[in-house]
Amino acid sequence: MYGSFAGKGVLVYFTYSPRSRTSISEDSTEESITELDALFRQRLHAPVISDIRSSLMDPLYFYATDNHLSTEGVQIHTAQVMD
């Protein structure tokens, strides 16, 4: 999809979706997280504008699930993306 947009001259940016840091498994080591980030940066036809670790947020900023931000969480994440 990103390649299709790029072919039309559209610049698309990629940022990671926020997740509760308590939701990642024990298999998510620093090494595996770094490898996943490198894979996205190599394969996506879009600049990655955030660090994968910044998407892992305190569970207090989520509402009833590991990936649905509260209002405060949205404000914090949006400010991070804009920076």
PDB file of N, CA, C and O in Angstrom:
ATOM      1  N   MET A   1       0.825  -1.184   0.000  1.00  0.00           N
ATOM      2  CA  MET A   1       0.000   0.000   0.000  1.00  0.00           C
ATOM      3  C   MET A   1       0.876   1.258   0.000  1.00  0.00           C
ATOM      4  O   MET A   1       0.631   2.193  -0.741  1.00  0.00           O
ATOM      5  N   TYR A   2       1.913   1.277   0.870  1.00  0.00           N
ATOM      6  CA  TYR A   2       2.795   2.445   0.916  1.00  0.00           C
ATOM      7  C   TYR A   2       3.474   2.660  -0.430  1.00  0.00           C
ATOM      8  O   TYR A   2       3.640   3.794  -0.879  1.00  0.00           O
ATOM      9  N   GLY A   3       3.892   1.561  -1.075  1.00  0.00           N
ATOM     10  CA  GLY A   3       4.520   1.655  -2.380  1.00  0.00           C
ATOM     11  C   GLY A   3       3.588   2.248  -3.414  1.00  0.00           C
ATOM     12  O   GLY A   3       4.011   3.027  -4.275  1.00  0.00           O
ATOM     13  N   SER A   4       2.318   1.901  -3.342  1.00  0.00           N
ATOM     14  CA  SER A   4       1.318   2.437  -4.264  1.00  0.00           C
ATOM     15  C   SER A   4       1.201   3.946  -4.107  1.00  0.00           C
ATOM     16  O   SER A   4       1.165   4.687  -5.095  1.00  0.00           O
ATOM     17  N   PHE A   5       1.143   4.405  -2.877  1.00  0.00           N
ATOM     18  CA  PHE A   5       1.078   5.847  -2.625  1.00  0.00           C
ATOM     19  C   PHE A   5       2.357   6.539  -3.113  1.00  0.00           C
ATOM     20  O   PHE A   5       2.308   7.593  -3.730  1.00  0.00           O
ATOM     21  N   ALA A   6       3.511   5.942  -2.811  1.00  0.00           N
ATOM     22  CA  ALA A   6       4.788   6.532  -3.212  1.00  0.00           C
ATOM     23  C   ALA A   6       4.868   6.657  -4.732  1.00  0.00           C
ATOM     24  O   ALA A   6       5.377   7.649  -5.252  1.00  0.00           O
ATOM     25  N   GLY A   7       4.340   5.648  -5.442  1.00  0.00           N
ATOM     26  CA  GLY A   7       4.324   5.682  -6.895  1.00  0.00           C
ATOM     27  C   GLY A   7       3.498   6.831  -7.448  1.00  0.00           C
ATOM     28  O   GLY A   7       3.699   7.258  -8.589  1.00  0.00           O
ATOM     29  N   LYS A   8       2.584   7.342  -6.650  1.00  0.00           N
ATOM     30  CA  LYS A   8       1.742   8.484  -7.055  1.00  0.00           C
ATOM     31  C   LYS A   8       2.301   9.808  -6.539  1.00  0.00           C
ATOM     32  O   LYS A   8       1.659  10.843  -6.659  1.00  0.00           O
ATOM     33  N   GLY A   9       3.483   9.746  -5.920  1.00  0.00           N
ATOM     34  CA  GLY A   9       4.102  10.966  -5.419  1.00  0.00           C
ATOM     35  C   GLY A   9       3.632  11.389  -4.045  1.00  0.00           C
ATOM     36  O   GLY A   9       3.920  12.500  -3.605  1.00  0.00           O
ATOM     37  N   VAL A  10       2.908  10.505  -3.355  1.00  0.00           N
ATOM     38  CA  VAL A  10       2.403  10.826  -2.017  1.00  0.00           C
ATOM     39  C   VAL A  10       3.408  10.326  -0.981  1.00  0.00           C
ATOM     40  O   VAL A  10       3.842   9.183  -1.037  1.00  0.00           O
ATOM     41  N   LEU A  11       3.774  11.184  -0.053  1.00  0.00           N
ATOM     42  CA  LEU A  11       4.689  10.796   1.013  1.00  0.00           C
ATOM     43  C   LEU A  11       3.873  10.380   2.235  1.00  0.00           C
ATOM     44  O   LEU A  11       3.083  11.165   2.757  1.00  0.00           O
ATOM     45  N   VAL A  12       4.037   9.143   2.647  1.00  0.00           N
ATOM     46  CA  VAL A  12       3.323   8.591   3.797  1.00  0.00           C
ATOM     47  C   VAL A  12       4.354   8.321   4.892  1.00  0.00           C
ATOM     48  O   VAL A  12       5.429   7.801   4.614  1.00  0.00           O
ATOM     49  N   TYR A  13       4.014   8.685   6.110  1.00  0.00           N
ATOM     50  CA  TYR A  13       4.895   8.430   7.246  1.00  0.00           C
ATOM     51  C   TYR A  13       4.329   7.288   8.075  1.00  0.00           C
ATOM     52  O   TYR A  13       3.127   7.119   8.169  1.00  0.00           O
ATOM     53  N   PHE A  14       5.214   6.524   8.704  1.00  0.00           N
ATOM     54  CA  PHE A  14       4.814   5.397   9.542  1.00  0.00           C
ATOM     55  C   PHE A  14       5.208   5.678  10.980  1.00  0.00           C
ATOM     56  O   PHE A  14       6.331   6.099  11.258  1.00  0.00           O
ATOM     57  N   THR A  15       4.275   5.450  11.879  1.00  0.00           N
ATOM     58  CA  THR A  15       4.572   5.476  13.305  1.00  0.00           C
ATOM     59  C   THR A  15       3.914   4.254  13.937  1.00  0.00           C
ATOM     60  O   THR A  15       2.930   3.726  13.419  1.00  0.00           O
ATOM     61  N   TYR A  16       4.478   3.795  15.006  1.00  0.00           N
ATOM     62  CA  TYR A  16       3.954   2.606  15.674  1.00  0.00           C
ATOM     63  C   TYR A  16       2.690   2.925  16.467  1.00  0.00           C
ATOM     64  O   TYR A  16       2.582   3.986  17.064  1.00  0.00           O
ATOM     65  N   SER A  17       1.771   1.981  16.468  1.00  0.00           N
ATOM     66  CA  SER A  17       0.568   2.113  17.290  1.00  0.00           C
ATOM     67  C   SER A  17       0.951   1.913  18.750  1.00  0.00           C
ATOM     68  O   SER A  17       1.772   1.054  19.069  1.00  0.00           O
ATOM     69  N   PRO A  18       0.350   2.685  19.630  1.00  0.00           N
ATOM     70  CA  PRO A  18       0.673   2.528  21.046  1.00  0.00           C
ATOM     71  C   PRO A  18       0.159   1.206  21.603  1.00  0.00           C
ATOM     72  O   PRO A  18      -0.888   0.724  21.200  1.00  0.00           O
ATOM     73  N   ARG A  19       0.955   0.640  22.494  1.00  0.00           N
ATOM     74  CA  ARG A  19       0.606  -0.602  23.195  1.00  0.00           C
ATOM     75  C   ARG A  19       1.012  -0.461  24.647  1.00  0.00           C
ATOM     76  O   ARG A  19       2.000   0.185  24.960  1.00  0.00           O
ATOM     77  N   SER A  20       0.280  -1.129  25.513  1.00  0.00           N
ATOM     78  CA  SER A  20       0.663  -1.177  26.916  1.00  0.00           C
ATOM     79  C   SER A  20       1.957  -1.979  27.029  1.00  0.00           C
ATOM     80  O   SER A  20       2.070  -3.068  26.475  1.00  0.00           O
ATOM     81  N   ARG A  21       2.927  -1.430  27.734  1.00  0.00           N
ATOM     82  CA  ARG A  21       4.204  -2.142  27.833  1.00  0.00           C
ATOM     83  C   ARG A  21       4.063  -3.469  28.568  1.00  0.00           C
ATOM     84  O   ARG A  21       4.903  -4.335  28.432  1.00  0.00           O
ATOM     85  N   THR A  22       2.981  -3.638  29.325  1.00  0.00           N
ATOM     86  CA  THR A  22       2.780  -4.920  30.016  1.00  0.00           C
ATOM     87  C   THR A  22       2.183  -5.979  29.095  1.00  0.00           C
ATOM     88  O   THR A  22       2.065  -7.128  29.485  1.00  0.00           O
ATOM     89  N   SER A  23       1.815  -5.598  27.872  1.00  0.00           N
ATOM     90  CA  SER A  23       1.173  -6.549  26.969  1.00  0.00           C
ATOM     91  C   SER A  23       2.160  -7.336  26.111  1.00  0.00           C
ATOM     92  O   SER A  23       1.774  -8.304  25.467  1.00  0.00           O
ATOM     93  N   ILE A  24       3.418  -6.929  26.097  1.00  0.00           N
ATOM     94  CA  ILE A  24       4.360  -7.659  25.257  1.00  0.00           C
ATOM     95  C   ILE A  24       4.840  -8.914  25.972  1.00  0.00           C
ATOM     96  O   ILE A  24       4.913  -8.961  27.192  1.00  0.00           O
ATOM     97  N   SER A  25       5.144  -9.920  25.195  1.00  0.00           N
ATOM     98  CA  SER A  25       5.508 -11.213  25.766  1.00  0.00           C
ATOM     99  C   SER A  25       6.975 -11.244  26.180  1.00  0.00           C
ATOM    100  O   SER A  25       7.765 -10.357  25.835  1.00  0.00           O
ATOM    101  N   GLU A  26       7.345 -12.304  26.880  1.00  0.00           N
ATOM    102  CA  GLU A  26       8.730 -12.487  27.290  1.00  0.00           C
ATOM    103  C   GLU A  26       9.636 -12.690  26.077  1.00  0.00           C
ATOM    104  O   GLU A  26      10.848 -12.454  26.158  1.00  0.00           O
ATOM    105  N   ASP A  27       9.069 -13.113  24.952  1.00  0.00           N
ATOM    106  CA  ASP A  27       9.847 -13.288  23.728  1.00  0.00           C
ATOM    107  C   ASP A  27      10.257 -11.952  23.118  1.00  0.00           C
ATOM    108  O   ASP A  27      11.111 -11.903  22.239  1.00  0.00           O
ATOM    109  N   SER A  28       9.641 -10.881  23.576  1.00  0.00           N
ATOM    110  CA  SER A  28       9.950  -9.545  23.056  1.00  0.00           C
ATOM    111  C   SER A  28      11.153  -8.983  23.796  1.00  0.00           C
ATOM    112  O   SER A  28      11.043  -8.103  24.639  1.00  0.00           O
ATOM    113  N   THR A  29      12.301  -9.480  23.427  1.00  0.00           N
ATOM    114  CA  THR A  29      13.554  -9.019  24.034  1.00  0.00           C
ATOM    115  C   THR A  29      13.981  -7.719  23.369  1.00  0.00           C
ATOM    116  O   THR A  29      13.457  -7.339  22.314  1.00  0.00           O
ATOM    117  N   GLU A  30      14.940  -7.043  23.958  1.00  0.00           N
ATOM    118  CA  GLU A  30      15.482  -5.828  23.343  1.00  0.00           C
ATOM    119  C   GLU A  30      15.988  -6.135  21.937  1.00  0.00           C
ATOM    120  O   GLU A  30      15.779  -5.355  21.011  1.00  0.00           O
ATOM    121  N   GLU A  31      16.631  -7.278  21.787  1.00  0.00           N
ATOM    122  CA  GLU A  31      17.165  -7.672  20.477  1.00  0.00           C
ATOM    123  C   GLU A  31      16.044  -7.886  19.457  1.00  0.00           C
ATOM    124  O   GLU A  31      16.123  -7.412  18.324  1.00  0.00           O
ATOM    125  N   SER A  32      14.986  -8.599  19.853  1.00  0.00           N
ATOM    126  CA  SER A  32      13.898  -8.860  18.908  1.00  0.00           C
ATOM    127  C   SER A  32      13.133  -7.583  18.552  1.00  0.00           C
ATOM    128  O   SER A  32      12.694  -7.411  17.415  1.00  0.00           O
ATOM    129  N   ILE A  33      13.009  -6.673  19.508  1.00  0.00           N
ATOM    130  CA  ILE A  33      12.349  -5.390  19.242  1.00  0.00           C
ATOM    131  C   ILE A  33      13.184  -4.574  18.252  1.00  0.00           C
ATOM    132  O   ILE A  33      12.658  -4.003  17.300  1.00  0.00           O
ATOM    133  N   THR A  34      14.493  -4.560  18.459  1.00  0.00           N
ATOM    134  CA  THR A  34      15.392  -3.845  17.549  1.00  0.00           C
ATOM    135  C   THR A  34      15.340  -4.460  16.151  1.00  0.00           C
ATOM    136  O   THR A  34      15.321  -3.738  15.141  1.00  0.00           O
ATOM    137  N   GLU A  35      15.301  -5.785  16.062  1.00  0.00           N
ATOM    138  CA  GLU A  35      15.222  -6.470  14.766  1.00  0.00           C
ATOM    139  C   GLU A  35      13.913  -6.144  14.037  1.00  0.00           C
ATOM    140  O   GLU A  35      13.909  -5.927  12.826  1.00  0.00           O
ATOM    141  N   LEU A  36      12.807  -6.114  14.772  1.00  0.00           N
ATOM    142  CA  LEU A  36      11.516  -5.787  14.164  1.00  0.00           C
ATOM    143  C   LEU A  36      11.534  -4.359  13.625  1.00  0.00           C
ATOM    144  O   LEU A  36      11.095  -4.108  12.492  1.00  0.00           O
ATOM    145  N   ASP A  37      12.063  -3.433  14.397  1.00  0.00           N
ATOM    146  CA  ASP A  37      12.156  -2.053  13.958  1.00  0.00           C
ATOM    147  C   ASP A  37      13.009  -1.952  12.687  1.00  0.00           C
ATOM    148  O   ASP A  37      12.625  -1.278  11.724  1.00  0.00           O
ATOM    149  N   ALA A  38      14.137  -2.632  12.659  1.00  0.00           N
ATOM    150  CA  ALA A  38      15.018  -2.608  11.482  1.00  0.00           C
ATOM    151  C   ALA A  38      14.305  -3.183  10.256  1.00  0.00           C
ATOM    152  O   ALA A  38      14.442  -2.654   9.151  1.00  0.00           O
ATOM    153  N   LEU A  39      13.526  -4.232  10.449  1.00  0.00           N
ATOM    154  CA  LEU A  39      12.786  -4.843   9.340  1.00  0.00           C
ATOM    155  C   LEU A  39      11.791  -3.851   8.744  1.00  0.00           C
ATOM    156  O   LEU A  39      11.722  -3.687   7.519  1.00  0.00           O
ATOM    157  N   PHE A  40      11.031  -3.164   9.595  1.00  0.00           N
ATOM    158  CA  PHE A  40      10.083  -2.162   9.095  1.00  0.00           C
ATOM    159  C   PHE A  40      10.809  -1.046   8.355  1.00  0.00           C
ATOM    160  O   PHE A  40      10.383  -0.602   7.295  1.00  0.00           O
ATOM    161  N   ARG A  41      11.913  -0.585   8.917  1.00  0.00           N
ATOM    162  CA  ARG A  41      12.651   0.508   8.289  1.00  0.00           C
ATOM    163  C   ARG A  41      13.219   0.109   6.928  1.00  0.00           C
ATOM    164  O   ARG A  41      13.323   0.936   6.022  1.00  0.00           O
ATOM    165  N   GLN A  42      13.554  -1.165   6.754  1.00  0.00           N
ATOM    166  CA  GLN A  42      14.081  -1.660   5.476  1.00  0.00           C
ATOM    167  C   GLN A  42      12.987  -1.892   4.450  1.00  0.00           C
ATOM    168  O   GLN A  42      13.174  -1.626   3.266  1.00  0.00           O
ATOM    169  N   ARG A  43      11.855  -2.408   4.877  1.00  0.00           N
ATOM    170  CA  ARG A  43      10.856  -2.902   3.929  1.00  0.00           C
ATOM    171  C   ARG A  43       9.723  -1.950   3.600  1.00  0.00           C
ATOM    172  O   ARG A  43       9.102  -2.076   2.551  1.00  0.00           O
ATOM    173  N   LEU A  44       9.408  -1.037   4.489  1.00  0.00           N
ATOM    174  CA  LEU A  44       8.301  -0.117   4.219  1.00  0.00           C
ATOM    175  C   LEU A  44       8.730   0.942   3.211  1.00  0.00           C
ATOM    176  O   LEU A  44       9.878   1.371   3.204  1.00  0.00           O
ATOM    177  N   HIS A  45       7.821   1.342   2.389  1.00  0.00           N
ATOM    178  CA  HIS A  45       8.079   2.442   1.456  1.00  0.00           C
ATOM    179  C   HIS A  45       7.611   3.741   2.104  1.00  0.00           C
ATOM    180  O   HIS A  45       6.907   4.533   1.490  1.00  0.00           O
ATOM    181  N   ALA A  46       8.000   3.911   3.370  1.00  0.00           N
ATOM    182  CA  ALA A  46       7.596   5.094   4.126  1.00  0.00           C
ATOM    183  C   ALA A  46       8.625   5.336   5.223  1.00  0.00           C
ATOM    184  O   ALA A  46       9.102   4.385   5.838  1.00  0.00           O
ATOM    185  N   PRO A  47       8.952   6.590   5.472  1.00  0.00           N
ATOM    186  CA  PRO A  47       9.862   6.886   6.580  1.00  0.00           C
ATOM    187  C   PRO A  47       9.214   6.523   7.920  1.00  0.00           C
ATOM    188  O   PRO A  47       8.053   6.837   8.163  1.00  0.00           O
ATOM    189  N   VAL A  48       9.976   5.841   8.769  1.00  0.00           N
ATOM    190  CA  VAL A  48       9.509   5.515  10.119  1.00  0.00           C
ATOM    191  C   VAL A  48       9.899   6.702  11.001  1.00  0.00           C
ATOM    192  O   VAL A  48      11.071   7.017  11.143  1.00  0.00           O
ATOM    193  N   ILE A  49       8.899   7.370  11.566  1.00  0.00           N
ATOM    194  CA  ILE A  49       9.161   8.631  12.261  1.00  0.00           C
ATOM    195  C   ILE A  49       9.153   8.510  13.783  1.00  0.00           C
ATOM    196  O   ILE A  49       9.162   9.523  14.483  1.00  0.00           O
ATOM    197  N   SER A  50       9.136   7.301  14.286  1.00  0.00           N
ATOM    198  CA  SER A  50       9.165   7.146  15.741  1.00  0.00           C
ATOM    199  C   SER A  50      10.007   5.935  16.099  1.00  0.00           C
ATOM    200  O   SER A  50      10.247   5.061  15.275  1.00  0.00           O
ATOM    201  N   ASP A  51      10.441   5.918  17.320  1.00  0.00           N
ATOM    202  CA  ASP A  51      11.164   4.765  17.831  1.00  0.00           C
ATOM    203  C   ASP A  51      10.134   3.749  18.322  1.00  0.00           C
ATOM    204  O   ASP A  51       9.151   4.124  18.962  1.00  0.00           O
ATOM    205  N   ILE A  52      10.369   2.498  18.036  1.00  0.00           N
ATOM    206  CA  ILE A  52       9.412   1.448  18.427  1.00  0.00           C
ATOM    207  C   ILE A  52       9.179   1.449  19.941  1.00  0.00           C
ATOM    208  O   ILE A  52       8.071   1.206  20.406  1.00  0.00           O
ATOM    209  N   ARG A  53      10.200   1.784  20.707  1.00  0.00           N
ATOM    210  CA  ARG A  53      10.064   1.761  22.169  1.00  0.00           C
ATOM    211  C   ARG A  53       9.130   2.857  22.681  1.00  0.00           C
ATOM    212  O   ARG A  53       8.518   2.711  23.727  1.00  0.00           O
ATOM    213  N   SER A  54       9.018   3.950  21.933  1.00  0.00           N
ATOM    214  CA  SER A  54       8.133   5.033  22.380  1.00  0.00           C
ATOM    215  C   SER A  54       6.666   4.649  22.268  1.00  0.00           C
ATOM    216  O   SER A  54       5.800   5.294  22.859  1.00  0.00           O
ATOM    217  N   SER A  55       6.366   3.579  21.523  1.00  0.00           N
ATOM    218  CA  SER A  55       4.980   3.128  21.405  1.00  0.00           C
ATOM    219  C   SER A  55       4.547   2.300  22.609  1.00  0.00           C
ATOM    220  O   SER A  55       3.360   2.066  22.809  1.00  0.00           O
ATOM    221  N   LEU A  56       5.503   1.864  23.407  1.00  0.00           N
ATOM    222  CA  LEU A  56       5.192   1.065  24.592  1.00  0.00           C
ATOM    223  C   LEU A  56       4.967   2.011  25.763  1.00  0.00           C
ATOM    224  O   LEU A  56       5.896   2.638  26.258  1.00  0.00           O
ATOM    225  N   MET A  57       3.719   2.126  26.154  1.00  0.00           N
ATOM    226  CA  MET A  57       3.333   3.116  27.161  1.00  0.00           C
ATOM    227  C   MET A  57       2.865   2.453  28.452  1.00  0.00           C
ATOM    228  O   MET A  57       2.493   1.279  28.464  1.00  0.00           O
ATOM    229  N   ASP A  58       2.849   3.225  29.497  1.00  0.00           N
ATOM    230  CA  ASP A  58       2.370   2.767  30.802  1.00  0.00           C
ATOM    231  C   ASP A  58       0.909   2.336  30.683  1.00  0.00           C
ATOM    232  O   ASP A  58       0.108   3.026  30.044  1.00  0.00           O
ATOM    233  N   PRO A  59       0.540   1.195  31.284  1.00  0.00           N
ATOM    234  CA  PRO A  59      -0.836   0.710  31.176  1.00  0.00           C
ATOM    235  C   PRO A  59      -1.878   1.685  31.720  1.00  0.00           C
ATOM    236  O   PRO A  59      -3.049   1.626  31.346  1.00  0.00           O
ATOM    237  N   LEU A  60      -1.468   2.632  32.526  1.00  0.00           N
ATOM    238  CA  LEU A  60      -2.408   3.599  33.088  1.00  0.00           C
ATOM    239  C   LEU A  60      -3.018   4.502  32.011  1.00  0.00           C
ATOM    240  O   LEU A  60      -4.059   5.095  32.216  1.00  0.00           O
ATOM    241  N   TYR A  61      -2.393   4.561  30.826  1.00  0.00           N
ATOM    242  CA  TYR A  61      -2.890   5.409  29.736  1.00  0.00           C
ATOM    243  C   TYR A  61      -3.820   4.673  28.768  1.00  0.00           C
ATOM    244  O   TYR A  61      -4.121   5.185  27.698  1.00  0.00           O
ATOM    245  N   PHE A  62      -4.266   3.496  29.144  1.00  0.00           N
ATOM    246  CA  PHE A  62      -5.155   2.700  28.287  1.00  0.00           C
ATOM    247  C   PHE A  62      -6.498   2.494  28.961  1.00  0.00           C
ATOM    248  O   PHE A  62      -6.603   2.487  30.183  1.00  0.00           O
ATOM    249  N   TYR A  63      -7.514   2.294  28.142  1.00  0.00           N
ATOM    250  CA  TYR A  63      -8.863   2.134  28.643  1.00  0.00           C
ATOM    251  C   TYR A  63      -9.356   0.722  28.353  1.00  0.00           C
ATOM    252  O   TYR A  63      -9.654   0.389  27.196  1.00  0.00           O
ATOM    253  N   ALA A  64      -9.373  -0.130  29.351  1.00  0.00           N
ATOM    254  CA  ALA A  64      -9.994  -1.465  29.324  1.00  0.00           C
ATOM    255  C   ALA A  64      -9.365  -2.441  28.335  1.00  0.00           C
ATOM    256  O   ALA A  64      -9.914  -3.500  28.103  1.00  0.00           O
ATOM    257  N   THR A  65      -8.246  -2.115  27.724  1.00  0.00           N
ATOM    258  CA  THR A  65      -7.545  -3.034  26.834  1.00  0.00           C
ATOM    259  C   THR A  65      -6.087  -2.596  26.747  1.00  0.00           C
ATOM    260  O   THR A  65      -5.717  -1.548  27.264  1.00  0.00           O
ATOM    261  N   ASP A  66      -5.275  -3.356  26.051  1.00  0.00           N
ATOM    262  CA  ASP A  66      -3.852  -3.034  25.923  1.00  0.00           C
ATOM    263  C   ASP A  66      -3.539  -2.120  24.744  1.00  0.00           C
ATOM    264  O   ASP A  66      -2.393  -1.791  24.504  1.00  0.00           O
ATOM    265  N   ASN A  67      -4.563  -1.748  23.964  1.00  0.00           N
ATOM    266  CA  ASN A  67      -4.272  -0.919  22.798  1.00  0.00           C
ATOM    267  C   ASN A  67      -5.309   0.175  22.522  1.00  0.00           C
ATOM    268  O   ASN A  67      -5.322   0.741  21.435  1.00  0.00           O
ATOM    269  N   HIS A  68      -6.160   0.491  23.472  1.00  0.00           N
ATOM    270  CA  HIS A  68      -7.148   1.562  23.319  1.00  0.00           C
ATOM    271  C   HIS A  68      -6.796   2.652  24.320  1.00  0.00           C
ATOM    272  O   HIS A  68      -7.081   2.541  25.507  1.00  0.00           O
ATOM    273  N   LEU A  69      -6.168   3.724  23.812  1.00  0.00           N
ATOM    274  CA  LEU A  69      -5.697   4.792  24.696  1.00  0.00           C
ATOM    275  C   LEU A  69      -6.839   5.556  25.351  1.00  0.00           C
ATOM    276  O   LEU A  69      -7.882   5.784  24.744  1.00  0.00           O
ATOM    277  N   SER A  70      -6.596   5.989  26.573  1.00  0.00           N
ATOM    278  CA  SER A  70      -7.494   6.923  27.251  1.00  0.00           C
ATOM    279  C   SER A  70      -7.288   8.304  26.619  1.00  0.00           C
ATOM    280  O   SER A  70      -6.374   8.515  25.818  1.00  0.00           O
ATOM    281  N   THR A  71      -8.099   9.263  26.998  1.00  0.00           N
ATOM    282  CA  THR A  71      -7.960  10.625  26.476  1.00  0.00           C
ATOM    283  C   THR A  71      -6.563  11.172  26.776  1.00  0.00           C
ATOM    284  O   THR A  71      -5.908  11.743  25.910  1.00  0.00           O
ATOM    285  N   GLU A  72      -6.102  10.981  28.000  1.00  0.00           N
ATOM    286  CA  GLU A  72      -4.765  11.453  28.367  1.00  0.00           C
ATOM    287  C   GLU A  72      -3.688  10.730  27.555  1.00  0.00           C
ATOM    288  O   GLU A  72      -2.720  11.340  27.097  1.00  0.00           O
ATOM    289  N   GLY A  73      -3.862   9.431  27.349  1.00  0.00           N
ATOM    290  CA  GLY A  73      -2.920   8.663  26.549  1.00  0.00           C
ATOM    291  C   GLY A  73      -2.846   9.156  25.113  1.00  0.00           C
ATOM    292  O   GLY A  73      -1.766   9.236  24.523  1.00  0.00           O
ATOM    293  N   VAL A  74      -3.999   9.498  24.544  1.00  0.00           N
ATOM    294  CA  VAL A  74      -4.040  10.037  23.172  1.00  0.00           C
ATOM    295  C   VAL A  74      -3.252  11.344  23.107  1.00  0.00           C
ATOM    296  O   VAL A  74      -2.473  11.577  22.175  1.00  0.00           O
ATOM    297  N   GLN A  75      -3.444  12.200  24.091  1.00  0.00           N
ATOM    298  CA  GLN A  75      -2.740  13.486  24.103  1.00  0.00           C
ATOM    299  C   GLN A  75      -1.225  13.274  24.166  1.00  0.00           C
ATOM    300  O   GLN A  75      -0.463  13.915  23.441  1.00  0.00           O
ATOM    301  N   ILE A  76      -0.792  12.366  25.012  1.00  0.00           N
ATOM    302  CA  ILE A  76       0.640  12.089  25.166  1.00  0.00           C
ATOM    303  C   ILE A  76       1.205  11.491  23.879  1.00  0.00           C
ATOM    304  O   ILE A  76       2.245  11.925  23.377  1.00  0.00           O
ATOM    305  N   HIS A  77       0.523  10.489  23.333  1.00  0.00           N
ATOM    306  CA  HIS A  77       1.011   9.836  22.117  1.00  0.00           C
ATOM    307  C   HIS A  77       1.033  10.808  20.939  1.00  0.00           C
ATOM    308  O   HIS A  77       2.000  10.839  20.168  1.00  0.00           O
ATOM    309  N   THR A  78      -0.001  11.620  20.796  1.00  0.00           N
ATOM    310  CA  THR A  78      -0.059  12.594  19.692  1.00  0.00           C
ATOM    311  C   THR A  78       1.103  13.578  19.802  1.00  0.00           C
ATOM    312  O   THR A  78       1.754  13.903  18.806  1.00  0.00           O
ATOM    313  N   ALA A  79       1.387  14.044  21.013  1.00  0.00           N
ATOM    314  CA  ALA A  79       2.503  14.980  21.214  1.00  0.00           C
ATOM    315  C   ALA A  79       3.824  14.312  20.830  1.00  0.00           C
ATOM    316  O   ALA A  79       4.693  14.948  20.214  1.00  0.00           O
ATOM    317  N   GLN A  80       3.995  13.019  21.158  1.00  0.00           N
ATOM    318  CA  GLN A  80       5.221  12.296  20.800  1.00  0.00           C
ATOM    319  C   GLN A  80       5.353  12.210  19.276  1.00  0.00           C
ATOM    320  O   GLN A  80       6.433  12.413  18.731  1.00  0.00           O
ATOM    321  N   VAL A  81       4.275  11.894  18.599  1.00  0.00           N
ATOM    322  CA  VAL A  81       4.318  11.761  17.137  1.00  0.00           C
ATOM    323  C   VAL A  81       4.631  13.115  16.501  1.00  0.00           C
ATOM    324  O   VAL A  81       5.435  13.201  15.576  1.00  0.00           O
ATOM    325  N   MET A  82       4.020  14.156  17.004  1.00  0.00           N
ATOM    326  CA  MET A  82       4.247  15.484  16.433  1.00  0.00           C
ATOM    327  C   MET A  82       5.703  15.949  16.641  1.00  0.00           C
ATOM    328  O   MET A  82       6.258  16.629  15.787  1.00  0.00           O
ATOM    329  N   ASP A  83       6.280  15.573  17.776  1.00  0.00           N
ATOM    330  CA  ASP A  83       7.692  15.924  18.013  1.00  0.00           C
ATOM    331  C   ASP A  83       8.570  15.237  16.995  1.00  0.00           C
ATOM    332  O   ASP A  83       9.552  15.716  16.542  1.00  0.00           O
TER     333      ASP A  83
END
